[in-house]
Tab-separated table of C-alpha atoms in Angstrom:
chain	number	residue	atom	x	y	z
Q	1	MET	CA	6.941	27.876	-12.454
Q	2	TYR	CA	6.887	23.706	-13.397
Q	3	GLU	CA	5.840	23.946	-16.350
Q	4	ASN	CA	7.906	21.425	-18.836
Q	5	ILE	CA	6.788	18.300	-16.338
Q	6	LYS	CA	6.676	14.769	-18.146
Q	7	ILE	CA	3.638	12.546	-16.492
Q	8	GLY	CA	3.010	8.951	-16.852
Q	9	ILE	CA	-0.765	7.541	-16.419
Q	10	PHE	CA	-1.742	4.613	-15.121
Q	11	TYR	CA	-5.570	3.449	-14.354
Q	12	ARG	CA	-7.460	1.127	-13.509
Q	13	ILE	CA	-9.382	-0.823	-16.782
Q	14	ASP	CA	-12.776	-0.714	-14.619
Q	15	TYR	CA	-12.298	3.267	-14.857
Q	16	VAL	CA	-10.272	3.984	-18.080
Q	17	GLU	CA	-13.527	6.945	-19.420
Q	18	SER	CA	-12.349	9.134	-15.901
Q	19	ALA	CA	-9.169	8.094	-16.827
Q	20	LYS	CA	-9.378	9.752	-19.805
Q	21	PHE	CA	-10.787	12.329	-18.133
Q	22	VAL	CA	-8.085	13.272	-16.888
Q	23	LEU	CA	-5.616	12.806	-19.532
Q	24	ASP	CA	-7.681	15.346	-22.076
Q	25	LYS	CA	-7.441	17.328	-18.702
Q	26	LEU	CA	-3.511	16.841	-17.773
Q	27	ALA	CA	-2.338	16.746	-21.900
Q	28	ASN	CA	-3.661	20.663	-22.087
Q	29	HIS	CA	-0.328	20.961	-19.964
Q	30	PHE	CA	1.936	18.343	-19.458
Q	31	GLU	CA	3.632	15.720	-22.035
Q	32	VAL	CA	2.385	12.652	-21.078
Q	33	LYS	CA	4.644	9.897	-21.880
Q	34	HIS	CA	2.072	7.554	-21.577
Q	35	PHE	CA	-1.187	5.935	-20.709
Q	36	THR	CA	-1.026	2.286	-19.242
Q	37	ASP	CA	-3.216	-0.246	-17.847
Q	38	SER	CA	-2.258	-0.931	-14.276
Q	39	THR	CA	-2.414	-4.619	-14.941
Q	40	LEU	CA	0.416	-4.420	-17.739
Q	41	ASP	CA	3.802	-5.927	-17.783
Q	42	PHE	CA	6.111	-1.927	-17.792
Q	43	GLU	CA	9.348	-0.528	-18.754
Q	44	GLU	CA	9.989	1.855	-16.875
Q	45	GLU	CA	13.225	2.843	-18.625
Q	46	LYS	CA	11.317	3.682	-21.787
Q	47	PHE	CA	8.583	6.268	-20.347
Q	48	PRO	CA	10.846	8.590	-18.082
Q	49	VAL	CA	8.307	10.457	-16.247
Q	50	ASP	CA	9.174	13.319	-13.369
Q	51	ILE	CA	5.834	11.975	-11.714
Q	52	THR	CA	3.166	9.265	-12.357
Q	53	ILE	CA	-0.884	9.319	-11.851
Q	54	VAL	CA	-2.437	6.557	-10.965
Q	55	VAL	CA	-6.409	6.591	-11.427
Q	56	GLY	CA	-7.909	4.102	-9.620
Q	57	GLY	CA	-8.529	3.066	-6.532
Q	58	ASP	CA	-5.756	2.114	-3.226
Q	59	GLY	CA	-5.214	-1.589	-5.598
Q	60	THR	CA	-4.374	0.238	-8.976
Q	61	VAL	CA	-1.981	2.612	-6.663
Q	62	LEU	CA	-0.179	-0.573	-4.978
Q	63	ARG	CA	0.837	-2.042	-8.357
Q	64	THR	CA	1.607	1.072	-9.654
Q	65	LEU	CA	4.211	1.890	-7.077
Q	66	LYS	CA	6.238	-1.241	-7.581
Q	67	LYS	CA	6.163	-0.540	-10.656
Q	68	VAL	CA	7.666	2.572	-11.013
Q	69	LYS	CA	10.575	4.905	-8.907
Q	70	THR	CA	9.197	8.187	-9.357
Q	71	PRO	CA	5.993	10.191	-6.834
Q	72	VAL	CA	2.798	9.149	-7.492
Q	73	ILE	CA	0.180	11.099	-7.122
Q	74	GLY	CA	-3.518	9.610	-6.442
Q	75	ILE	CA	-6.177	10.443	-8.228
Q	76	LYS	CA	-9.789	8.183	-5.823
Q	77	ALA	CA	-12.087	6.865	-8.588
Q	78	GLY	CA	-12.199	3.612	-6.775
Q	79	ARG	CA	-13.529	2.852	-2.962
Q	80	LEU	CA	-11.713	3.928	-0.098
Q	81	GLY	CA	-8.507	5.466	-1.537
Q	82	PHE	CA	-6.320	6.033	1.083
Q	83	PHE	CA	-3.374	6.409	-1.056
Q	84	SER	CA	-5.231	9.098	-3.016
Q	85	GLY	CA	-4.918	12.926	-2.536
Q	86	TYR	CA	-7.298	14.066	-5.481
Q	87	LEU	CA	-10.839	13.565	-6.775
Q	88	LEU	CA	-11.841	13.605	-10.060
Q	89	ASN	CA	-13.085	16.978	-9.609
Q	90	GLU	CA	-10.306	18.067	-8.379
Q	91	THR	CA	-7.766	17.920	-11.235
Q	92	ASP	CA	-8.413	21.374	-12.127
Q	93	LYS	CA	-6.615	21.452	-8.481
Q	94	LEU	CA	-4.265	19.165	-9.023
Q	95	ILE	CA	-2.286	20.693	-12.345
Q	96	GLU	CA	-2.337	24.085	-10.638
Q	97	ASP	CA	-0.552	22.257	-8.009
Q	98	ILE	CA	1.753	20.600	-10.586
Q	99	LYS	CA	2.958	23.134	-12.150
Q	100	ASN	CA	3.458	25.016	-8.663
Q	101	TRP	CA	4.983	22.225	-6.961
Q	102	ASN	CA	2.546	22.318	-4.282
Q	103	PHE	CA	3.209	18.872	-2.433
Q	104	THR	CA	3.840	17.028	0.502
Q	105	GLU	CA	6.085	14.183	-0.004
Q	106	ASP	CA	4.801	10.837	1.735
Q	107	LYS	CA	7.029	8.573	1.939
Q	108	ARG	CA	6.690	5.157	3.312
Q	109	TRP	CA	8.879	1.926	3.775
Q	110	MET	CA	8.252	-1.470	2.584
Q	111	LEU	CA	8.375	-4.576	4.004
Q	112	ARG	CA	11.227	-7.398	2.455
Q	113	ILE	CA	9.858	-11.416	2.630
Q	114	GLU	CA	12.795	-13.553	2.248
Q	115	THR	CA	11.573	-17.322	1.092
Q	116	THR	CA	13.040	-20.333	0.123
Q	117	LYS	CA	11.609	-19.297	-3.585
Q	118	GLY	CA	12.535	-15.791	-3.965
Q	119	VAL	CA	11.983	-12.242	-3.126
Q	120	TYR	CA	8.957	-9.717	-2.305
Q	121	PHE	CA	8.060	-7.024	-1.214
Q	122	ALA	CA	5.035	-5.147	0.218
Q	123	ILE	CA	4.105	-1.598	0.685
Q	124	ASN	CA	0.618	-3.026	3.368
Q	125	ASP	CA	1.452	-6.446	3.975
Q	126	ALA	CA	2.424	-10.356	4.037
Q	127	VAL	CA	-0.016	-12.538	4.889
Q	128	LEU	CA	0.686	-16.796	5.713
Q	129	GLN	CA	-3.109	-18.452	5.097
Q	130	LYS	CA	-4.287	-21.951	5.245
Q	131	ASP	CA	-6.526	-23.464	2.459
Q	132	ILE	CA	-10.187	-24.026	2.419
Q	133	LYS	CA	-9.876	-27.391	2.964
Q	134	GLN	CA	-6.069	-27.347	5.054
Q	135	LYS	CA	-7.273	-27.437	9.438
Q	136	ILE	CA	-6.132	-24.746	11.594
Q	137	LEU	CA	-1.969	-24.042	11.501
Q	138	ASP	CA	0.204	-23.507	13.551
Q	139	PHE	CA	2.721	-20.291	13.107
Q	140	ASP	CA	5.628	-19.923	15.213
Q	141	VAL	CA	7.183	-15.816	15.271
Q	142	ARG	CA	10.289	-15.730	16.389
Q	143	ILE	CA	12.039	-12.330	17.355
Q	144	THR	CA	14.898	-11.197	19.221
Q	145	ASP	CA	12.747	-11.113	22.542
Q	146	GLY	CA	11.764	-15.124	21.993
Q	147	THR	CA	8.681	-16.907	19.348
Q	148	PHE	CA	5.468	-16.556	19.972
Q	149	TYR	CA	2.838	-19.201	19.335
Q	150	TYR	CA	-0.626	-18.968	16.987
Q	151	HIS	CA	-2.587	-21.676	16.828
Q	152	ALA	CA	-5.124	-19.499	14.329
Q	153	ASP	CA	-6.163	-19.546	10.420
Q	154	GLY	CA	-3.203	-17.200	9.257
Q	155	ILE	CA	-1.075	-14.076	9.865
Q	156	VAL	CA	-0.807	-10.555	8.712
Q	157	ILE	CA	2.252	-8.740	9.038
Q	158	SER	CA	1.895	-5.221	8.238
Q	159	THR	CA	3.736	-1.880	8.055
Q	160	PRO	CA	2.311	1.082	8.886
Q	161	THR	CA	0.870	1.805	5.729
Q	162	GLY	CA	-0.744	-2.157	6.378
Q	163	SER	CA	-2.008	-0.863	9.723
Q	164	SER	CA	-5.078	0.340	8.088
Q	165	ALA	CA	-5.767	-2.163	5.421
Q	166	TYR	CA	-6.384	-6.211	6.637
Q	167	SER	CA	-4.977	-6.073	9.828
Q	168	LEU	CA	-7.005	-3.830	10.979
Q	169	ALA	CA	-10.512	-5.288	9.373
Q	170	LEU	CA	-9.189	-8.101	11.760
Q	171	GLY	CA	-9.101	-5.913	14.673
Q	172	GLY	CA	-5.766	-4.895	14.500
Q	173	PRO	CA	-4.446	-0.567	15.555
Q	174	ILE	CA	-4.039	2.191	13.349
Q	175	MET	CA	-0.637	3.018	13.246
Q	176	LEU	CA	0.545	6.669	12.018
Q	177	PRO	CA	2.194	6.199	8.581
Q	178	ASN	CA	5.444	7.926	10.103
Q	179	VAL	CA	5.575	5.118	13.162
Q	180	GLU	CA	8.750	2.674	13.109
Q	181	ALA	CA	6.914	-1.082	13.167
Q	182	PHE	CA	5.531	-3.443	12.104
Q	183	GLU	CA	2.114	-5.099	13.510
Q	184	ILE	CA	1.889	-8.847	13.663
Q	185	THR	CA	-1.916	-9.922	13.418
Q	186	PRO	CA	-3.475	-13.552	13.299
Q	187	ILE	CA	-5.946	-14.770	11.762
Q	188	ALA	CA	-9.242	-16.570	13.509
Q	189	PRO	CA	-6.603	-17.167	15.837
Q	190	GLN	CA	-8.219	-20.492	18.257
Q	191	PHE	CA	-8.088	-18.361	21.500
Q	192	LEU	CA	-10.122	-15.627	21.872
Q	193	ALA	CA	-7.244	-13.047	23.888
Q	194	THR	CA	-5.020	-13.336	20.973
Q	195	ARG	CA	-4.440	-9.488	20.217
Q	196	SER	CA	-2.105	-7.872	17.412
Q	197	LEU	CA	1.581	-7.444	18.604
Q	198	VAL	CA	3.441	-4.693	17.548
Q	199	ILE	CA	6.917	-4.215	17.383
Q	200	PRO	CA	9.633	-2.159	16.202
Q	201	SER	CA	11.145	-1.942	12.621
Q	202	SER	CA	15.133	-2.637	13.561
Q	203	GLU	CA	13.441	-6.220	14.129
Q	204	ARG	CA	13.791	-9.161	11.715
Q	205	ILE	CA	10.575	-11.863	11.994
Q	206	SER	CA	11.069	-15.796	11.334
Q	207	VAL	CA	7.630	-17.516	11.035
Q	208	PHE	CA	7.314	-21.046	10.286
Q	209	VAL	CA	4.211	-22.561	9.719
Q	210	ASN	CA	3.483	-26.685	10.690
Q	211	ASP	CA	2.063	-27.254	7.339
Q	212	LYS	CA	2.227	-24.919	3.140
Q	213	ALA	CA	0.692	-21.797	3.594
Q	214	ASN	CA	-0.595	-19.476	1.315
Q	215	LEU	CA	2.174	-16.591	0.603
Q	216	ILE	CA	-0.416	-13.474	0.043
Q	217	VAL	CA	1.638	-9.608	-0.183
Q	218	ASP	CA	-0.360	-7.248	-0.698
Q	219	GLY	CA	-3.772	-9.057	-1.985
Q	220	ASP	CA	-1.644	-10.993	-4.634
Q	221	THR	CA	-1.198	-14.602	-3.877
Q	222	VAL	CA	2.624	-15.388	-5.008
Q	223	ASP	CA	3.783	-18.998	-3.577
Q	224	GLN	CA	2.932	-21.813	-0.882
Q	225	ILE	CA	5.868	-21.740	1.429
Q	226	ASP	CA	6.036	-23.024	5.018
Q	227	ALA	CA	8.844	-20.649	6.358
Q	228	ILE	CA	9.124	-16.561	5.802
Q	229	HIS	CA	11.314	-13.792	6.757
Q	230	VAL	CA	10.583	-10.443	7.262
Q	231	ARG	CA	12.348	-6.988	7.300
Q	232	LYS	CA	12.310	-3.237	6.962
Q	233	CYS	CA	13.516	-2.454	3.173
Q	234	THR	CA	15.360	0.173	2.473
Q	235	ARG	CA	13.255	1.671	-0.231
Q	236	THR	CA	11.000	3.643	0.252
Q	237	VAL	CA	8.173	4.500	-2.311
Q	238	VAL	CA	7.050	8.547	-2.538
Q	239	LEU	CA	3.365	9.620	-2.632
Q	240	LEU	CA	2.384	12.962	-3.841
Q	241	ARG	CA	0.138	14.505	-1.493
Q	242	PRO	CA	-1.742	18.493	-1.499
Q	243	LYS	CA	-0.296	20.163	1.162
Q	244	SER	CA	-4.164	21.322	2.906
Q	245	TYR	CA	-3.748	16.928	3.273
Q	246	ASP	CA	-3.456	15.443	6.914
Q	247	PHE	CA	-3.547	11.786	7.907
Q	248	SER	CA	-5.992	12.290	10.643
Q	249	THR	CA	-9.328	13.550	8.186
Q	250	SER	CA	-7.776	10.476	5.966
Q	251	ILE	CA	-9.465	8.185	8.202
Q	252	LYS	CA	-12.185	10.219	9.613
Q	253	ASP	CA	-13.534	10.745	5.829
Q	254	LYS	CA	-12.442	7.228	4.873
Q	255	ILE	CA	-13.479	4.729	7.349
Q	256	GLY	CA	-15.045	7.058	9.919
Q	257	TYR	CA	-12.174	6.602	12.723
Q	258	GLY	CA	-11.847	9.550	15.295
Q	259	ARG	CA	-14.744	11.290	13.751
Q	260	LYS	CA	-16.309	14.218	15.632
Q	261	ILE	CA	-20.838	12.479	16.603
Q	262	LEU	CA	-22.051	15.234	18.136
Q	263	GLY	CA	-22.582	18.695	17.364
Q	264	ASN	CA	-21.160	21.967	19.560
Q	265	GLY	CA	-24.082	22.275	21.261
Q	266	GLY	CA	-24.203	17.568	22.222
């Protein structure tokens, strides 16, 4: 039994009441070292914990994964909850799973995005996108096997984790989390035949733009730039899932993909 576990809790401010409910439950069984709004700056070394609990949606989990090095458990209080393994009404089950360490480790790799102004890290995706007032942009995407040209509003480079986020909304394929590949998807390309490109994660991708474009990392605009270099990062993040979790159930429940429509007699 894992009784002496130290826990930290991050939450989205909109769901503070849900987070307090989780706090009250967990505090009866474990030492809770901090209870923190996920938008605030955070110095992990001041609050050493074994597990980080996140109450909120996928954006809250994404922000938290970048702040901590400990395994993260998501409790769904937002909409989709791809990163969340538990619902609010499953807090008692979570407590028992922690005590018995009854989890599956879900490791996800990240993107490293280098620019002339700095280095950024993405769990989902890196996006280069024009401003509203800008005309359509020209993107040169260079990999080992040559250069691809896109006349489009933007380009999304995603991890397998991010393949079910913005890239999916643009018509890109869903990749299983353990796939070793990048996905490159244009945003509103001039040529309708232009589709997503899947390339090995061992590649180094360089993107050059004919004008400054917004660099958006995991949904946050961080810079205006005309070139980026992207590769797989050596750092991984760890999500703890209940043993019953599987990816196919997750995407069937959350976006309806692959769901059985007809009954046994259909």
